[in-house]
Short mmCIF file of C-alpha atoms and ligand atoms in Angstrom, two decimals:
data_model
loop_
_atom_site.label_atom_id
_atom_site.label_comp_id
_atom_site.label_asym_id
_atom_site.label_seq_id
_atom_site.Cartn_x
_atom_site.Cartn_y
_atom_site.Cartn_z
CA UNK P 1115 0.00 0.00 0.00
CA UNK P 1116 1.42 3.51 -1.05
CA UNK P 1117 2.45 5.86 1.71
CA UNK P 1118 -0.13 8.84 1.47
CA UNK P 1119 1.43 12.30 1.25
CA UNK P 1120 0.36 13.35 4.17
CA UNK P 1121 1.75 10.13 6.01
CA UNK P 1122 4.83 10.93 4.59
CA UNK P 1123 5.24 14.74 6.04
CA UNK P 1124 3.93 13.56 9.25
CA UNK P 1125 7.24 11.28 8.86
CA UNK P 1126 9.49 13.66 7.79
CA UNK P 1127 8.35 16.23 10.51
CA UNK P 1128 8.98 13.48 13.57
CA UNK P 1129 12.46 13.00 11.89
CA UNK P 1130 12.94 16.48 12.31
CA UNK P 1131 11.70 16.53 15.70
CA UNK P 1132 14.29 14.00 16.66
CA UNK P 1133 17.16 15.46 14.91
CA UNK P 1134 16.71 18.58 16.66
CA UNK P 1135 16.27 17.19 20.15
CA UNK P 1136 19.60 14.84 19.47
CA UNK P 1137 21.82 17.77 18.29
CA UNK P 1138 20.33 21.22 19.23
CA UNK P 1139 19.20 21.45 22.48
CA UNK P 1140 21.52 19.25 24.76
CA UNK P 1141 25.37 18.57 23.64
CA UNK P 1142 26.16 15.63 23.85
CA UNK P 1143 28.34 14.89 26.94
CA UNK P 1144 32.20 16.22 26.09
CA UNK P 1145 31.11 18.27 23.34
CA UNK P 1146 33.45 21.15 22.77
CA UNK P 1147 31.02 22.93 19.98
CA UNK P 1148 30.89 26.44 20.29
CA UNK P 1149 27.03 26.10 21.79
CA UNK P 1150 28.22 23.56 24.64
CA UNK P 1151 28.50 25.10 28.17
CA UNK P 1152 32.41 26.15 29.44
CA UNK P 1153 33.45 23.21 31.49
CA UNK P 1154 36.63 21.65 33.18
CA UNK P 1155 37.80 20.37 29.42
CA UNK P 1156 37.93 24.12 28.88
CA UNK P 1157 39.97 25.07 32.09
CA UNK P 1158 36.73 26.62 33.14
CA UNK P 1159 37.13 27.96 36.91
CA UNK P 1160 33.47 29.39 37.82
CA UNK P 1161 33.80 32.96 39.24
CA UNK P 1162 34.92 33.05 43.59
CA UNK P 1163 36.06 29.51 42.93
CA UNK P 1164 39.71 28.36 43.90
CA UNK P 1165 41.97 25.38 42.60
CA UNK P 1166 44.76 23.78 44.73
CA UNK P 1167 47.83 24.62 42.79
CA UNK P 1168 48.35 20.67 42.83
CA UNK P 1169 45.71 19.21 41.12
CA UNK P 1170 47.06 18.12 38.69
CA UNK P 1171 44.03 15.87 37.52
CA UNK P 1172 42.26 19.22 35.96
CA UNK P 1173 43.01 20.90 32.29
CA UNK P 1174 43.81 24.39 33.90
CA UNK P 1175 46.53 22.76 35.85
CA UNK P 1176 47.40 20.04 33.78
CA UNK P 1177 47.38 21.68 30.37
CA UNK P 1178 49.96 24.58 31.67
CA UNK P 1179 53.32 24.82 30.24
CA UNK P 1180 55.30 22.13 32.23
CA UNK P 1181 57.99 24.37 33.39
CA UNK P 1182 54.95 26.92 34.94
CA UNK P 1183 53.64 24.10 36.64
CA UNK P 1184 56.93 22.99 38.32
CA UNK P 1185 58.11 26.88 38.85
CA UNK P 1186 54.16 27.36 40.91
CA UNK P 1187 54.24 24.19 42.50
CA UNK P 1188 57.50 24.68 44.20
CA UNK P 1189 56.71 28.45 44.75
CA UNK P 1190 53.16 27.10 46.40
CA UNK P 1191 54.38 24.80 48.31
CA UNK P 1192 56.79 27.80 49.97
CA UNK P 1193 54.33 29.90 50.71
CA UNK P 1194 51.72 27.39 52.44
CA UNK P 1195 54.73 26.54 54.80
CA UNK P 1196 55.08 29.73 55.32
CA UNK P 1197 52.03 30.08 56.27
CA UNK P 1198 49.73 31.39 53.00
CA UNK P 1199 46.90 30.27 51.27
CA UNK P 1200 48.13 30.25 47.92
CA UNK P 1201 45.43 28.84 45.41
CA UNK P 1202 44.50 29.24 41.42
CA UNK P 1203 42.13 31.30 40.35
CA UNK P 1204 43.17 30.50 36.55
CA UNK P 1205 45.11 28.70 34.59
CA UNK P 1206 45.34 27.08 31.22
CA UNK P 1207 42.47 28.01 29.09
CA UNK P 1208 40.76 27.04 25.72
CA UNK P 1209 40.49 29.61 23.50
CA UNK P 1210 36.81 29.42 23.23
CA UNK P 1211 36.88 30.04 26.95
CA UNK P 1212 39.25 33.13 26.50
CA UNK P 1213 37.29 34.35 23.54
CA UNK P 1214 33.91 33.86 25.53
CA UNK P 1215 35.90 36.07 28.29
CA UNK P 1216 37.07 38.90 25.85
CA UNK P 1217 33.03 39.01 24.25
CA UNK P 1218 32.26 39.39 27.79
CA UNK P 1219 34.88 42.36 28.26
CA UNK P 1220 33.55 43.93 25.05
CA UNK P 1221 30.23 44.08 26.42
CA UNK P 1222 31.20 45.25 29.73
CA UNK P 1223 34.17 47.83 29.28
CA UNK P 1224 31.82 48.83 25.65
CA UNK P 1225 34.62 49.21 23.27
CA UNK P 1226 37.13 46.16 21.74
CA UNK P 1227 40.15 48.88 23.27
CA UNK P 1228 39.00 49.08 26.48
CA UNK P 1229 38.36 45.19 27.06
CA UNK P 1230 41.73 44.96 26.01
CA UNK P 1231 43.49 46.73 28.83
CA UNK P 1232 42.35 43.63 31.16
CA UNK P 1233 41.15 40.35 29.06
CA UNK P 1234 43.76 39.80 25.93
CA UNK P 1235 41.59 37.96 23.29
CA UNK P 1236 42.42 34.51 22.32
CA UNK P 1237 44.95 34.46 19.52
CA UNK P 1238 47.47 36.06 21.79
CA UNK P 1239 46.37 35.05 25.74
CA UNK P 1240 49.55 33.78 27.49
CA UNK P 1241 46.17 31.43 29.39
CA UNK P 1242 45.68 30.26 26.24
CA UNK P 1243 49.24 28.57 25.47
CA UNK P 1244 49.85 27.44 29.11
CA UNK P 1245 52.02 30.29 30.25
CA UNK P 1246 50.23 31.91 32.77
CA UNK P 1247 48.43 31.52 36.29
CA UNK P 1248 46.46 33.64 38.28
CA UNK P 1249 47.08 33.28 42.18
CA UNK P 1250 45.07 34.19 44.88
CA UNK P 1251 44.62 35.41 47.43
CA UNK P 1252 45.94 38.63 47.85
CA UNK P 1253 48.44 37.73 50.25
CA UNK P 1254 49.19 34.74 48.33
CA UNK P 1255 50.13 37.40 45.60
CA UNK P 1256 52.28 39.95 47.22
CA UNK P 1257 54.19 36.75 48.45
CA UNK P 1258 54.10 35.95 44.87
CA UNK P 1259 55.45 39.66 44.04
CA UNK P 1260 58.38 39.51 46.76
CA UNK P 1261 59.41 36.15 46.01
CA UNK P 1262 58.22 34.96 43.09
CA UNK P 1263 61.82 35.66 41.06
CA UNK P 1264 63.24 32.99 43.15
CA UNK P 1265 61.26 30.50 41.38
CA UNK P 1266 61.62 32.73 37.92
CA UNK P 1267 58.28 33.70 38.49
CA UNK P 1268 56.75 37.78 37.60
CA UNK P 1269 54.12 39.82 37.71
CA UNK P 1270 54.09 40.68 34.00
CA UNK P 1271 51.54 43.35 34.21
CA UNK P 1272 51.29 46.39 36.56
CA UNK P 1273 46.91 45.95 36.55
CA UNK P 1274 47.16 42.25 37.87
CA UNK P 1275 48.64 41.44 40.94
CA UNK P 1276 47.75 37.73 40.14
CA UNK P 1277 48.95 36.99 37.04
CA UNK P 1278 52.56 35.46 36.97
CA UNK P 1279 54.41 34.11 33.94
CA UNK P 1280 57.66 32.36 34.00
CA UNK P 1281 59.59 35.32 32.91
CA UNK P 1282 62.94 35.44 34.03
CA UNK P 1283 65.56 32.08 35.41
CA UNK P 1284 65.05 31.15 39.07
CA UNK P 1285 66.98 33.79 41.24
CA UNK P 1286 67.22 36.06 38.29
CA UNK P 1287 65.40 39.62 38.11
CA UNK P 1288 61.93 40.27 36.66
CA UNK P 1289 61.44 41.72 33.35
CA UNK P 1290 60.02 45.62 33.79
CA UNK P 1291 56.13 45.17 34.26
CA UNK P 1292 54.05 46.01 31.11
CA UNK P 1293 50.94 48.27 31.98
CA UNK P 1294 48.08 45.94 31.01
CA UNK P 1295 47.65 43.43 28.25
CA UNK P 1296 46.98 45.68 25.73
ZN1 ZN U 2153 45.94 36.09 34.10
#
């Protein structure tokens, strides 16, 4: 017996249906498309939460520029015997993360050269490649600030006290502090 036409919409329709509730709506688990939700894959930290500079078992630890790691780990461990919470704030992250960071920036600062002075965008985010960490808390960072050289660790821009890149060999002197990332 034929298929009627209107059988055959009613068909097509529920395929339609399906299709969209298998790929629009809900990712599937460990998607990475540009709709899914930031998530640990994307060294997402949420906002006010803090990361033990050792856990190593997460992507914004983990996926930092081996060197970094050591140089913070050994600088960490330092200043929790001496007495400071020292935690990360930030670390490695994807560049969708980054970019969704910057598009935030844009909105809030209102111009592209504004957002610039404190979120770099993603092509050239030292988060992005692994090179940089942001420490808190504020004690941790003045620690950071006095003794962070030691460990060849600096404060590569004068607007954020918590951002350290390995920037100069253990002992050695920190590179002049750049304004802000722009
Ligand atoms: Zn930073």
């Amino acid at each position: 017996m034929p298929t009627s036409p209107s059988r055959s919409r009613y068909r097509a329709a529920a395929l339609l249906l399906v299709l969209a509730a298998l790929t629009g709506c809900a990712p599937a688990p460990g998607s990475t498309g540009p709709s899914a939700p930031l998530g640990p894959d994307d060294g997402f930290i949420e906002s006010g939460e803090h990361v033990s500079p050792f856990a190593d078992d997460l992507p914004a630890i983990a996926n930092l520029d081996p060197a970094l790691r050591e140089a913070m780990q050994r600088a960490a461990q330092d200043a929790i015997a001496d007495g400071f919470d020292f935690v990360v704030t930030s670390g490695w992250r994807s560049e969708r993360y980054q970019q969704s960071l910057f598009d935030d920036a844009v909105r809030d600062y209102g111009s592209v050269e504004e957002a610039r002075r404190w979120v770099a965008p993603a092509d050239v985010s030292s988060h992005v490649t692994g090179n940089a960490v942001d420490i808190g808390f504020t004690d941790a960072d003045s620690w950071l600030s006095q003794h962070g050289a030691d460990y060849g660790l600096c404060q590569t821009y004068a607007n954020e006290m918590w951002h350290f890149e390995l920037a100069t060999t253990p002992g050695g002197e920190c590179p002049a502090q750049r304004n802000d990332p722009s």
